[in-house]
mmCIF file of C-alpha atoms in Angstrom:
data_model
loop_
_atom_site.group_PDB
_atom_site.id
_atom_site.type_symbol
_atom_site.label_atom_id
_atom_site.label_comp_id
_atom_site.label_asym_id
_atom_site.label_seq_id
_atom_site.Cartn_x
_atom_site.Cartn_y
_atom_site.Cartn_z
ATOM 1 C CA MET I 1 -23.651 -19.948 3.866
ATOM 2 C CA PRO I 2 -26.204 -16.864 3.402
ATOM 3 C CA LYS I 3 -28.481 -17.081 0.699
ATOM 4 C CA ASP I 4 -29.519 -14.858 -2.162
ATOM 5 C CA ILE I 5 -26.439 -12.445 -1.875
ATOM 6 C CA ARG I 6 -25.585 -10.522 -4.721
ATOM 7 C CA ILE I 7 -22.442 -8.710 -4.390
ATOM 8 C CA CYS I 8 -21.181 -5.374 -5.952
ATOM 9 C CA VAL I 9 -17.348 -4.444 -5.221
ATOM 10 C CA ILE I 10 -16.864 -0.903 -5.603
ATOM 11 C CA GLY I 11 -13.427 -0.249 -6.518
ATOM 12 C CA LEU I 12 -11.154 -2.469 -8.347
ATOM 13 C CA GLY I 13 -7.502 -1.904 -7.527
ATOM 14 C CA TYR I 14 -5.241 -3.718 -5.380
ATOM 15 C CA VAL I 15 -7.972 -4.320 -2.632
ATOM 16 C CA GLY I 16 -11.306 -4.415 -4.517
ATOM 17 C CA LEU I 17 -10.342 -7.091 -7.191
ATOM 18 C CA PRO I 18 -8.836 -9.755 -5.217
ATOM 19 C CA LEU I 19 -11.842 -9.780 -2.953
ATOM 20 C CA ALA I 20 -14.402 -9.479 -5.763
ATOM 21 C CA ARG I 21 -12.473 -12.441 -7.461
ATOM 22 C CA LEU I 22 -12.914 -14.454 -4.348
ATOM 23 C CA PHE I 23 -16.569 -13.707 -3.881
ATOM 24 C CA SER I 24 -17.134 -14.677 -7.125
ATOM 25 C CA THR I 25 -16.524 -18.374 -6.318
ATOM 26 C CA ARG I 26 -19.450 -18.552 -4.234
ATOM 27 C CA TYR I 27 -21.813 -15.326 -4.851
ATOM 28 C CA PRO I 28 -23.061 -13.888 -7.976
ATOM 29 C CA THR I 29 -20.587 -10.980 -7.780
ATOM 30 C CA VAL I 30 -20.048 -7.710 -10.025
ATOM 31 C CA GLY I 31 -16.922 -5.323 -9.744
ATOM 32 C CA PHE I 32 -17.431 -1.451 -10.242
ATOM 33 C CA ASP I 33 -14.851 0.475 -10.930
ATOM 34 C CA MET I 34 -15.182 4.618 -12.592
ATOM 35 C CA ASN I 35 -12.102 3.658 -15.244
ATOM 36 C CA PRO I 36 -13.742 1.909 -18.230
ATOM 37 C CA SER I 37 -10.450 0.971 -19.452
ATOM 38 C CA ARG I 38 -9.757 -0.821 -16.514
ATOM 39 C CA CYS I 39 -12.829 -2.969 -16.486
ATOM 40 C CA GLU I 40 -12.369 -3.772 -20.256
ATOM 41 C CA ALA I 41 -8.849 -4.891 -19.373
ATOM 42 C CA LEU I 42 -9.977 -6.900 -16.442
ATOM 43 C CA MET I 43 -12.987 -8.729 -18.799
ATOM 44 C CA LYS I 44 -10.243 -9.491 -21.348
ATOM 45 C CA GLY I 45 -8.475 -11.314 -18.767
ATOM 46 C CA HIS I 46 -5.451 -9.452 -17.287
ATOM 47 C CA ASP I 47 -4.906 -7.645 -14.295
ATOM 48 C CA ALA I 48 -2.318 -4.928 -14.561
ATOM 49 C CA THR I 49 -1.182 -4.844 -10.755
ATOM 50 C CA LEU I 50 -0.802 -8.775 -10.760
ATOM 51 C CA GLU I 51 -2.958 -9.146 -7.854
ATOM 52 C CA VAL I 52 -4.957 -11.747 -9.809
ATOM 53 C CA SER I 53 -3.452 -14.078 -12.023
ATOM 54 C CA ASP I 54 -4.829 -14.367 -15.606
ATOM 55 C CA GLU I 55 -5.833 -17.982 -14.635
ATOM 56 C CA LEU I 56 -7.725 -17.278 -11.440
ATOM 57 C CA LEU I 57 -9.117 -14.082 -13.353
ATOM 58 C CA HIS I 58 -10.322 -16.223 -16.477
ATOM 59 C CA ASP I 59 -11.698 -18.400 -14.251
ATOM 60 C CA ALA I 60 -14.076 -16.197 -12.313
ATOM 61 C CA ILE I 61 -15.264 -14.660 -15.553
ATOM 62 C CA GLU I 62 -15.648 -17.749 -17.348
ATOM 63 C CA ASN I 63 -17.062 -20.219 -14.636
ATOM 64 C CA HIS I 64 -18.383 -18.121 -12.246
ATOM 65 C CA GLY I 65 -20.214 -15.171 -14.144
ATOM 66 C CA PHE I 66 -17.709 -12.449 -12.905
ATOM 67 C CA LEU I 67 -18.604 -9.005 -14.447
ATOM 68 C CA CYS I 68 -16.349 -6.200 -14.343
ATOM 69 C CA THR I 69 -17.903 -2.968 -15.261
ATOM 70 C CA SER I 70 -18.019 0.880 -15.226
ATOM 71 C CA ASP I 71 -22.070 1.153 -16.307
ATOM 72 C CA ILE I 72 -23.943 1.861 -12.652
ATOM 73 C CA GLU I 73 -27.153 0.048 -14.512
ATOM 74 C CA ARG I 74 -25.441 -3.412 -14.192
ATOM 75 C CA ILE I 75 -25.237 -3.200 -10.208
ATOM 76 C CA ARG I 76 -28.840 -2.343 -9.428
ATOM 77 C CA ASP I 77 -29.601 -5.939 -8.787
ATOM 78 C CA CYS I 78 -27.278 -6.063 -6.176
ATOM 79 C CA ASN I 79 -27.929 -6.268 -2.393
ATOM 80 C CA PHE I 80 -24.492 -6.340 -0.898
ATOM 81 C CA TYR I 81 -22.550 -3.453 -1.860
ATOM 82 C CA ILE I 82 -18.623 -3.443 -0.513
ATOM 83 C CA VAL I 83 -16.714 -0.137 -1.194
ATOM 84 C CA ALA I 84 -12.808 -0.393 -1.556
ATOM 85 C CA VAL I 85 -11.622 2.771 -3.115
ATOM 86 C CA PRO I 86 -8.135 4.451 -1.951
ATOM 87 C CA THR I 87 -8.041 6.457 0.830
ATOM 88 C CA PRO I 88 -5.184 8.986 0.213
ATOM 89 C CA VAL I 89 -3.631 12.304 2.139
ATOM 90 C CA ASP I 90 -3.501 15.177 0.348
ATOM 91 C CA ARG I 91 -0.168 17.525 0.322
ATOM 92 C CA ASN I 92 -0.655 18.481 3.794
ATOM 93 C CA ASN I 93 -0.886 14.977 4.725
ATOM 94 C CA ASN I 94 -4.616 15.688 5.888
ATOM 95 C CA PRO I 95 -6.911 12.630 4.798
ATOM 96 C CA ASP I 96 -8.667 13.142 1.509
ATOM 97 C CA LEU I 97 -11.901 11.243 1.760
ATOM 98 C CA THR I 98 -12.965 12.373 -1.781
ATOM 99 C CA PRO I 99 -12.955 8.891 -3.464
ATOM 100 C CA LEU I 100 -14.922 7.368 -0.557
ATOM 101 C CA LEU I 101 -17.560 9.929 -0.626
ATOM 102 C CA ASN I 102 -17.983 9.505 -4.229
ATOM 103 C CA ALA I 103 -18.094 5.901 -3.757
ATOM 104 C CA SER I 104 -21.179 6.561 -1.160
ATOM 105 C CA ARG I 105 -22.719 8.761 -3.848
ATOM 106 C CA THR I 106 -22.539 6.015 -6.333
ATOM 107 C CA ILE I 107 -24.210 3.354 -3.711
ATOM 108 C CA ALA I 108 -27.046 5.929 -2.790
ATOM 109 C CA GLN I 109 -28.434 5.826 -6.820
ATOM 110 C CA VAL I 110 -28.985 2.193 -6.998
ATOM 111 C CA LEU I 111 -29.451 1.086 -2.643
ATOM 112 C CA LYS I 112 -32.989 -0.437 -1.929
ATOM 113 C CA PRO I 113 -34.747 -1.193 1.261
ATOM 114 C CA GLY I 114 -32.621 -4.301 2.766
ATOM 115 C CA ASP I 115 -29.481 -3.841 1.338
ATOM 116 C CA THR I 116 -26.250 -4.041 3.062
ATOM 117 C CA VAL I 117 -23.223 -1.530 2.677
ATOM 118 C CA VAL I 118 -20.011 -2.523 3.911
ATOM 119 C CA TYR I 119 -16.827 -0.144 3.629
ATOM 120 C CA GLU I 120 -13.038 -1.669 3.416
ATOM 121 C CA SER I 121 -11.128 1.361 3.027
ATOM 122 C CA THR I 122 -8.827 2.421 5.672
ATOM 123 C CA VAL I 123 -10.274 5.295 7.582
ATOM 124 C CA TYR I 124 -10.207 6.810 11.392
ATOM 125 C CA PRO I 125 -12.822 5.948 13.665
ATOM 126 C CA GLY I 126 -16.482 7.614 13.138
ATOM 127 C CA VAL I 127 -15.830 7.967 9.011
ATOM 128 C CA THR I 128 -18.364 5.192 8.289
ATOM 129 C CA GLU I 129 -21.298 6.534 10.189
ATOM 130 C CA GLU I 130 -20.351 10.093 10.563
ATOM 131 C CA GLU I 131 -19.193 10.767 7.186
ATOM 132 C CA CYS I 132 -20.308 7.886 4.313
ATOM 133 C CA ILE I 133 -23.485 6.940 5.949
ATOM 134 C CA PRO I 134 -24.952 10.557 5.766
ATOM 135 C CA VAL I 135 -24.084 10.981 1.924
ATOM 136 C CA ILE I 136 -25.554 7.443 1.076
ATOM 137 C CA GLU I 137 -29.106 8.684 3.263
ATOM 138 C CA SER I 138 -29.008 11.937 1.606
ATOM 139 C CA GLY I 139 -28.886 10.450 -1.666
ATOM 140 C CA SER I 140 -31.102 7.526 -1.526
ATOM 141 C CA GLY I 141 -33.807 8.824 0.674
ATOM 142 C CA LEU I 142 -33.425 5.630 2.860
ATOM 143 C CA LYS I 143 -32.539 5.604 6.623
ATOM 144 C CA LEU I 144 -30.005 3.531 8.389
ATOM 145 C CA ASN I 145 -31.137 0.548 10.439
ATOM 146 C CA ARG I 146 -34.477 0.984 9.049
ATOM 147 C CA ASP I 147 -34.423 0.575 5.659
ATOM 148 C CA PHE I 148 -30.607 -0.550 5.106
ATOM 149 C CA PHE I 149 -27.536 -1.729 7.000
ATOM 150 C CA ALA I 150 -24.178 -0.958 7.090
ATOM 151 C CA GLY I 151 -20.467 -2.209 8.337
ATOM 152 C CA TYR I 152 -16.929 -1.946 8.167
ATOM 153 C CA SER I 153 -14.518 -4.885 7.394
ATOM 154 C CA PRO I 154 -11.006 -3.404 7.097
ATOM 155 C CA GLU I 155 -8.823 -4.584 3.863
ATOM 156 C CA ARG I 156 -5.861 -6.809 4.616
ATOM 157 C CA ILE I 157 -4.557 -6.685 1.394
ATOM 158 C CA ASN I 158 -0.576 -7.070 1.457
ATOM 159 C CA PRO I 159 0.295 -6.024 -2.383
ATOM 160 C CA GLY I 160 2.726 -8.649 -4.246
ATOM 161 C CA ASP I 161 2.501 -11.394 -1.377
ATOM 162 C CA LYS I 162 1.433 -14.438 -2.715
ATOM 163 C CA GLU I 163 1.405 -16.414 0.273
ATOM 164 C CA HIS I 164 -0.600 -14.226 2.446
ATOM 165 C CA THR I 165 -3.269 -14.024 -0.107
ATOM 166 C CA VAL I 166 -6.919 -12.479 0.695
ATOM 167 C CA GLU I 167 -8.621 -15.709 1.684
ATOM 168 C CA LYS I 168 -5.283 -16.639 4.245
ATOM 169 C CA ILE I 169 -5.659 -13.525 6.127
ATOM 170 C CA ARG I 170 -8.237 -13.157 9.306
ATOM 171 C CA LYS I 171 -10.714 -10.706 8.550
ATOM 172 C CA VAL I 172 -12.287 -8.215 11.318
ATOM 173 C CA THR I 173 -16.053 -7.516 10.758
ATOM 174 C CA SER I 174 -18.343 -5.290 12.143
ATOM 175 C CA GLY I 175 -22.052 -4.288 11.582
ATOM 176 C CA SER I 176 -24.479 -1.364 12.367
ATOM 177 C CA THR I 177 -26.674 -3.553 14.489
ATOM 178 C CA PRO I 178 -25.732 -6.674 16.200
ATOM 179 C CA GLU I 179 -27.884 -8.822 13.285
ATOM 180 C CA ALA I 180 -26.293 -6.836 10.465
ATOM 181 C CA GLY I 181 -22.935 -7.629 12.123
ATOM 182 C CA LYS I 182 -23.658 -11.511 12.113
ATOM 183 C CA LEU I 183 -25.138 -11.415 8.565
ATOM 184 C CA ILE I 184 -21.645 -9.454 7.109
ATOM 185 C CA ASP I 185 -19.406 -11.859 9.356
ATOM 186 C CA SER I 186 -21.375 -14.927 8.050
ATOM 187 C CA VAL I 187 -20.992 -13.543 4.386
ATOM 188 C CA TYR I 188 -16.996 -13.086 4.836
ATOM 189 C CA ALA I 189 -16.454 -16.380 6.577
ATOM 190 C CA SER I 190 -17.846 -18.311 3.901
ATOM 191 C CA VAL I 191 -15.056 -17.294 1.513
ATOM 192 C CA ILE I 192 -12.313 -16.426 4.076
ATOM 193 C CA SER I 193 -10.607 -19.708 5.060
ATOM 194 C CA ALA I 194 -8.300 -18.004 7.724
ATOM 195 C CA GLY I 195 -11.689 -17.165 9.945
ATOM 196 C CA THR I 196 -13.218 -13.949 10.914
ATOM 197 C CA HIS I 197 -13.164 -11.700 13.993
ATOM 198 C CA LEU I 198 -16.608 -9.771 14.450
ATOM 199 C CA ALA I 199 -15.949 -6.691 16.391
ATOM 200 C CA PRO I 200 -18.421 -5.152 18.773
ATOM 201 C CA SER I 201 -18.984 -1.836 16.696
ATOM 202 C CA ILE I 202 -18.070 -0.295 13.507
ATOM 203 C CA LYS I 203 -15.807 2.817 15.290
ATOM 204 C CA VAL I 204 -13.355 -0.477 16.987
ATOM 205 C CA ALA I 205 -13.339 -2.357 13.675
ATOM 206 C CA GLU I 206 -12.248 1.189 11.986
ATOM 207 C CA ALA I 207 -9.653 1.853 14.717
ATOM 208 C CA ALA I 208 -8.230 -1.972 14.899
ATOM 209 C CA LYS I 209 -7.488 -1.278 10.883
ATOM 210 C CA VAL I 210 -5.720 2.285 11.515
ATOM 211 C CA ILE I 211 -3.658 1.064 14.498
ATOM 212 C CA GLU I 212 -2.105 -1.869 12.505
ATOM 213 C CA ASN I 213 -0.165 0.171 10.635
ATOM 214 C CA ALA I 214 0.651 3.026 12.694
ATOM 215 C CA GLN I 215 2.327 0.402 14.867
ATOM 216 C CA ARG I 216 4.396 -0.988 11.956
ATOM 217 C CA ASP I 217 5.129 2.558 11.272
ATOM 218 C CA ILE I 218 6.304 3.499 14.582
ATOM 219 C CA ASN I 219 8.382 0.477 14.871
ATOM 220 C CA ILE I 220 10.196 0.891 11.498
ATOM 221 C CA ALA I 221 10.815 4.576 12.619
ATOM 222 C CA PHE I 222 12.422 3.416 15.660
ATOM 223 C CA VAL I 223 15.070 1.168 13.677
ATOM 224 C CA ASN I 224 15.537 3.811 10.951
ATOM 225 C CA GLU I 225 16.504 6.335 14.118
ATOM 226 C CA LEU I 226 18.800 3.334 15.191
ATOM 227 C CA SER I 227 20.466 3.265 12.077
ATOM 228 C CA LYS I 228 21.190 6.900 12.070
ATOM 229 C CA ILE I 229 22.416 6.615 15.307
ATOM 230 C CA PHE I 230 24.717 3.311 14.706
ATOM 231 C CA SER I 231 26.021 4.771 11.234
ATOM 232 C CA ARG I 232 27.597 7.507 13.324
ATOM 233 C CA ILE I 233 28.960 4.881 15.738
ATOM 234 C CA GLY I 234 30.411 3.274 12.863
ATOM 235 C CA ILE I 235 28.709 -0.265 13.455
ATOM 236 C CA ASP I 236 26.707 -2.134 11.274
ATOM 237 C CA THR I 237 22.784 -2.132 11.787
ATOM 238 C CA SER I 238 22.156 -5.345 10.432
ATOM 239 C CA ASP I 239 24.338 -6.958 12.925
ATOM 240 C CA VAL I 240 23.265 -5.142 15.694
ATOM 241 C CA LEU I 241 19.629 -6.264 14.924
ATOM 242 C CA ALA I 242 20.945 -10.084 14.318
ATOM 243 C CA ALA I 243 22.406 -9.980 17.770
ATOM 244 C CA ALA I 244 19.365 -8.313 19.801
ATOM 245 C CA SER I 245 16.932 -10.791 17.541
ATOM 246 C CA THR I 246 18.551 -13.609 19.713
ATOM 247 C CA LYS I 247 15.893 -12.964 22.508
ATOM 248 C CA TRP I 248 12.920 -14.546 21.901
ATOM 249 C CA ASN I 249 10.614 -11.357 22.126
ATOM 250 C CA PHE I 250 12.498 -8.963 20.118
ATOM 251 C CA LEU I 251 10.479 -7.648 17.420
ATOM 252 C CA PRO I 252 12.860 -8.298 14.184
ATOM 253 C CA PHE I 253 12.022 -4.784 12.505
ATOM 254 C CA ARG I 254 14.368 -3.414 9.718
ATOM 255 C CA PRO I 255 15.313 0.149 8.749
ATOM 256 C CA GLY I 256 14.176 1.555 5.421
ATOM 257 C CA LEU I 257 11.975 3.473 3.260
ATOM 258 C CA VAL I 258 8.064 3.473 4.225
ATOM 259 C CA GLY I 259 5.748 4.141 1.547
ATOM 260 C CA GLY I 260 2.926 2.601 0.110
ATOM 261 C CA HIS I 261 -1.162 3.074 0.453
ATOM 262 C CA CYS I 262 -0.924 2.218 3.892
ATOM 263 C CA ILE I 263 1.691 2.339 6.564
ATOM 264 C CA GLY I 264 2.940 5.476 4.989
ATOM 265 C CA VAL I 265 -0.603 6.973 5.004
ATOM 266 C CA ASP I 266 -2.591 5.510 7.865
ATOM 267 C CA PRO I 267 -0.967 7.122 10.716
ATOM 268 C CA TYR I 268 -1.905 10.523 9.643
ATOM 269 C CA TYR I 269 -5.823 9.563 9.705
ATOM 270 C CA LEU I 270 -5.051 8.365 13.263
ATOM 271 C CA ALA I 271 -3.690 11.501 13.749
ATOM 272 C CA GLN I 272 -6.325 13.854 12.820
ATOM 273 C CA CYS I 273 -8.964 11.651 14.465
ATOM 274 C CA ALA I 274 -6.740 12.361 17.909
ATOM 275 C CA GLN I 275 -6.672 16.323 17.051
ATOM 276 C CA ARG I 276 -10.171 16.291 16.313
ATOM 277 C CA HIS I 277 -10.790 14.985 19.975
ATOM 278 C CA GLY I 278 -8.560 17.666 21.527
ATOM 279 C CA TYR I 279 -5.238 15.287 21.742
ATOM 280 C CA ASN I 280 -2.252 15.860 19.973
ATOM 281 C CA PRO I 281 -0.309 12.890 19.002
ATOM 282 C CA GLU I 282 3.489 12.890 19.972
ATOM 283 C CA ILE I 283 4.737 9.436 19.070
ATOM 284 C CA ILE I 284 2.578 8.908 15.709
ATOM 285 C CA LEU I 285 3.786 12.253 14.441
ATOM 286 C CA ALA I 286 7.282 11.797 15.345
ATOM 287 C CA GLY I 287 7.498 8.131 13.572
ATOM 288 C CA ARG I 288 6.132 9.771 10.566
ATOM 289 C CA ARG I 289 8.918 12.578 10.749
ATOM 290 C CA MET I 290 11.147 10.077 11.013
ATOM 291 C CA ASN I 291 9.990 7.779 8.036
ATOM 292 C CA ASP I 292 9.417 10.887 5.737
ATOM 293 C CA SER I 293 13.149 12.073 6.080
ATOM 294 C CA MET I 294 14.844 8.839 5.098
ATOM 295 C CA GLY I 295 14.796 9.241 1.424
ATOM 296 C CA SER I 296 16.847 12.806 1.899
ATOM 297 C CA TYR I 297 18.863 10.900 4.454
ATOM 298 C CA VAL I 298 19.633 7.937 1.820
ATOM 299 C CA ALA I 299 20.617 10.908 -0.909
ATOM 300 C CA ASP I 300 23.042 12.745 1.773
ATOM 301 C CA ARG I 301 24.555 9.338 2.480
ATOM 302 C CA VAL I 302 25.365 8.595 -0.806
ATOM 303 C CA VAL I 303 26.811 12.228 -1.395
ATOM 304 C CA ARG I 304 29.099 11.876 1.456
ATOM 305 C CA LEU I 305 30.263 8.609 0.600
ATOM 306 C CA MET I 306 31.216 9.872 -3.028
ATOM 307 C CA LEU I 307 33.112 12.754 -1.523
ATOM 308 C CA ARG I 308 35.158 10.629 0.702
ATOM 309 C CA LYS I 309 36.191 8.562 -2.390
ATOM 310 C CA GLY I 310 36.781 11.651 -4.038
ATOM 311 C CA ILE I 311 34.248 11.379 -6.577
ATOM 312 C CA GLN I 312 32.695 14.990 -7.929
ATOM 313 C CA VAL I 313 29.226 14.924 -7.376
ATOM 314 C CA LEU I 314 28.563 17.763 -10.015
ATOM 315 C CA GLY I 315 28.006 16.015 -13.081
ATOM 316 C CA SER I 316 28.578 12.351 -11.748
ATOM 317 C CA ASN I 317 26.329 9.292 -12.861
ATOM 318 C CA ILE I 318 24.313 7.833 -10.482
ATOM 319 C CA LEU I 319 21.928 4.552 -10.946
ATOM 320 C CA ILE I 320 18.969 3.868 -8.896
ATOM 321 C CA LEU I 321 17.620 0.438 -8.743
ATOM 322 C CA GLY I 322 14.107 0.198 -8.082
ATOM 323 C CA PHE I 323 11.101 2.733 -7.658
ATOM 324 C CA THR I 324 8.169 0.610 -6.652
ATOM 325 C CA PHE I 325 7.337 1.250 -2.707
ATOM 326 C CA LYS I 326 7.877 -2.668 -2.094
ATOM 327 C CA GLU I 327 9.737 -5.638 -3.723
ATOM 328 C CA ASN I 328 8.107 -7.624 -6.225
ATOM 329 C CA CYS I 329 5.139 -5.486 -7.078
ATOM 330 C CA PRO I 330 4.406 -2.576 -9.383
ATOM 331 C CA ASP I 331 2.698 -0.517 -6.999
ATOM 332 C CA VAL I 332 3.998 2.812 -7.159
ATOM 333 C CA ARG I 333 1.634 4.488 -4.796
ATOM 334 C CA ASN I 334 3.357 6.610 -2.226
ATOM 335 C CA THR I 335 6.744 5.552 -3.454
ATOM 336 C CA LYS I 336 9.638 6.995 -1.063
ATOM 337 C CA VAL I 337 12.259 6.445 -3.715
ATOM 338 C CA ILE I 338 11.134 9.462 -5.417
ATOM 339 C CA ASP I 339 12.530 11.074 -2.232
ATOM 340 C CA ILE I 340 15.687 10.031 -3.100
ATOM 341 C CA VAL I 341 15.295 11.301 -6.639
ATOM 342 C CA ARG I 342 14.441 14.641 -5.538
ATOM 343 C CA SER I 343 16.978 15.186 -3.282
ATOM 344 C CA LEU I 344 20.032 13.841 -5.671
ATOM 345 C CA ARG I 345 18.726 16.015 -8.159
ATOM 346 C CA GLU I 346 19.688 19.144 -6.044
ATOM 347 C CA TYR I 347 23.175 18.283 -7.003
ATOM 348 C CA ASP I 348 23.132 18.685 -10.824
ATOM 349 C CA LEU I 349 23.939 14.973 -11.404
ATOM 350 C CA ASN I 350 22.664 12.375 -13.823
ATOM 351 C CA LEU I 351 20.308 10.380 -12.614
ATOM 352 C CA THR I 352 19.387 6.525 -14.108
ATOM 353 C CA LEU I 353 16.535 4.808 -12.979
ATOM 354 C CA PHE I 354 15.587 1.273 -13.545
ATOM 355 C CA ASP I 355 12.564 -1.012 -12.239
ATOM 356 C CA PRO I 356 11.548 -4.018 -14.380
ATOM 357 C CA TRP I 357 8.520 -4.214 -12.242
ATOM 358 C CA ALA I 358 7.153 -0.626 -12.461
ATOM 359 C CA SER I 359 5.254 0.923 -15.577
ATOM 360 C CA PRO I 360 7.055 3.823 -17.364
ATOM 361 C CA GLN I 361 3.702 5.591 -18.227
ATOM 362 C CA VAL I 362 2.412 5.395 -14.515
ATOM 363 C CA VAL I 363 5.532 6.800 -13.114
ATOM 364 C CA ARG I 364 5.883 9.354 -15.918
ATOM 365 C CA ARG I 365 1.978 10.421 -15.202
ATOM 366 C CA GLU I 366 2.089 10.202 -11.258
ATOM 367 C CA TYR I 367 5.745 11.509 -10.838
ATOM 368 C CA GLY I 368 6.825 13.634 -13.839
ATOM 369 C CA ILE I 369 10.159 11.175 -14.221
ATOM 370 C CA GLU I 370 11.485 8.892 -16.798
ATOM 371 C CA LEU I 371 12.102 5.273 -15.838
ATOM 372 C CA SER I 372 14.851 3.275 -18.308
ATOM 373 C CA ASP I 373 13.646 0.150 -20.005
ATOM 374 C CA THR I 374 17.021 -1.627 -19.205
ATOM 375 C CA ILE I 375 20.164 -0.640 -17.358
ATOM 376 C CA PRO I 376 22.135 0.984 -20.342
ATOM 377 C CA ASP I 377 25.125 -1.119 -21.791
ATOM 378 C CA GLY I 378 28.245 0.266 -21.465
ATOM 379 C CA VAL I 379 27.613 2.880 -18.908
ATOM 380 C CA ARG I 380 29.521 2.990 -15.903
ATOM 381 C CA TYR I 381 28.282 4.881 -12.910
ATOM 382 C CA ASP I 382 29.694 6.517 -9.748
ATOM 383 C CA ALA I 383 27.135 5.659 -7.341
ATOM 384 C CA VAL I 384 24.588 2.985 -7.557
ATOM 385 C CA ILE I 385 21.908 2.888 -5.009
ATOM 386 C CA LEU I 386 19.933 -0.506 -4.524
ATOM 387 C CA ALA I 387 16.537 1.054 -3.481
ATOM 388 C CA VAL I 388 14.096 -1.827 -4.034
ATOM 389 C CA SER I 389 14.823 -5.445 -3.101
ATOM 390 C CA HIS I 390 13.503 -7.165 -6.491
ATOM 391 C CA ASP I 391 14.705 -10.965 -6.826
ATOM 392 C CA SER I 392 15.937 -9.915 -10.058
ATOM 393 C CA PHE I 393 18.167 -7.003 -8.245
ATOM 394 C CA ARG I 394 19.242 -9.367 -5.239
ATOM 395 C CA ASP I 395 22.049 -11.525 -7.274
ATOM 396 C CA LEU I 396 23.100 -8.253 -10.081
ATOM 397 C CA ASP I 397 26.380 -8.226 -10.552
ATOM 398 C CA LEU I 398 27.073 -4.575 -9.505
ATOM 399 C CA ARG I 399 30.824 -4.778 -10.452
ATOM 400 C CA PRO I 400 30.347 -4.121 -14.273
ATOM 401 C CA LEU I 401 28.081 -1.148 -13.553
ATOM 402 C CA LEU I 402 30.556 0.890 -11.275
ATOM 403 C CA LYS I 403 33.500 3.081 -12.172
ATOM 404 C CA GLU I 404 37.062 1.972 -10.524
ATOM 405 C CA ARG I 405 35.829 4.100 -7.081
ATOM 406 C CA GLY I 406 32.325 3.725 -7.586
ATOM 407 C CA VAL I 407 29.916 3.738 -4.400
ATOM 408 C CA VAL I 408 27.340 1.161 -3.356
ATOM 409 C CA PHE I 409 24.567 2.031 -1.153
ATOM 410 C CA ASP I 410 22.049 -0.503 0.001
ATOM 411 C CA VAL I 411 18.742 0.840 1.274
ATOM 412 C CA LYS I 412 17.201 -2.659 2.015
ATOM 413 C CA GLY I 413 20.400 -4.563 3.427
ATOM 414 C CA VAL I 414 19.910 -7.624 1.104
ATOM 415 C CA ARG I 415 23.842 -7.679 -0.107
ATOM 416 C CA GLY I 416 26.539 -8.725 1.643
ATOM 417 C CA ARG I 417 28.988 -6.381 3.549
ATOM 418 C CA ASP I 418 31.735 -6.912 1.227
ATOM 419 C CA GLU I 419 29.748 -5.950 -1.703
ATOM 420 C CA VAL I 420 28.467 -2.786 -0.763
ATOM 421 C CA ASP I 421 30.208 1.004 0.792
ATOM 422 C CA GLU I 422 27.154 1.570 3.251
ATOM 423 C CA ARG I 423 23.573 -0.271 4.130
ATOM 424 C CA LEU I 424 20.614 1.170 6.584
#
């Protein structure tokens, strides 16, 4: 195991905190975040993202000396810096590297000769060496591969997944020199029980990450398109997929909303990289267009079902169950349920949104909409949309919530066919 490694993880969100907590079991580790209230809450022993349990967090703080801070002076003694900040897209779906470059400026203030910097944030090939490292060199006066070293090890956190936790997912690593790659790989290998894969270059590691999610995005786009086709034919997509899955090499993807901080964002990073090199990506962007259309498609299907049953859409009451981007997770980043909400609002109806996992304060701040604390008693709805398959929704009795001719639309396809009017 490498000796005298003192780790700083910059960015204590869904990716950074679990990683920092894990590293703290082997190395002196400091977690740095620009949000003082986030650091304060973590030092009190609770993670609002629920990625790290209170028990594990308390153990890291009390027994391993794990520290969370927004004070840059507390990270000067570290020598192995890991960047795990968000890499979003802007309103035009162009990559926004602002958090990444800001983190690089922070590192430049504390970097010393001999230190190592590793990026985990999802980027397109070339960002680490062509965008981030120049910022560090300019701010620190140090030179890559002479004074300090760098690497890229793409995050593989799956929010809400308590089975495939960070140490149980094989990690890709890379370095700016062969020696740096070996050091970085050995540091990660010392805590990742699933093992590591040392890529031959930083660009290869960056590309490997961005295509992981682009591949999933394209596969889901394919079944989303199938769902639209089969709806017109009048057959159930779930039945078709069940039959096709009897072949050993059929890929069991399901239709649905594609949001979150990875699958719904990363393909745009790959697309921009391709365009910068003179290639216009067709399949990647076609998949994105298909998946970005699904929220409005769901709203349209619900309205059509209501009209078929003779339900007046204007002034009707609709309940949406779930707002997070995936089940059993409080993460609302890039949730596509908002597309259902915005499309339905055009019909001047009454919407009630309920999600026991999502923070009403975060949803209000990020999306400007209100979540109900509970499903209101005594209210009957013209339509119920099961948008997210939280465990608490899977067995929820929907009949008391519906009017006599009420419509149920199951976005996730988790309810029985006799329980719903339609599902993707």
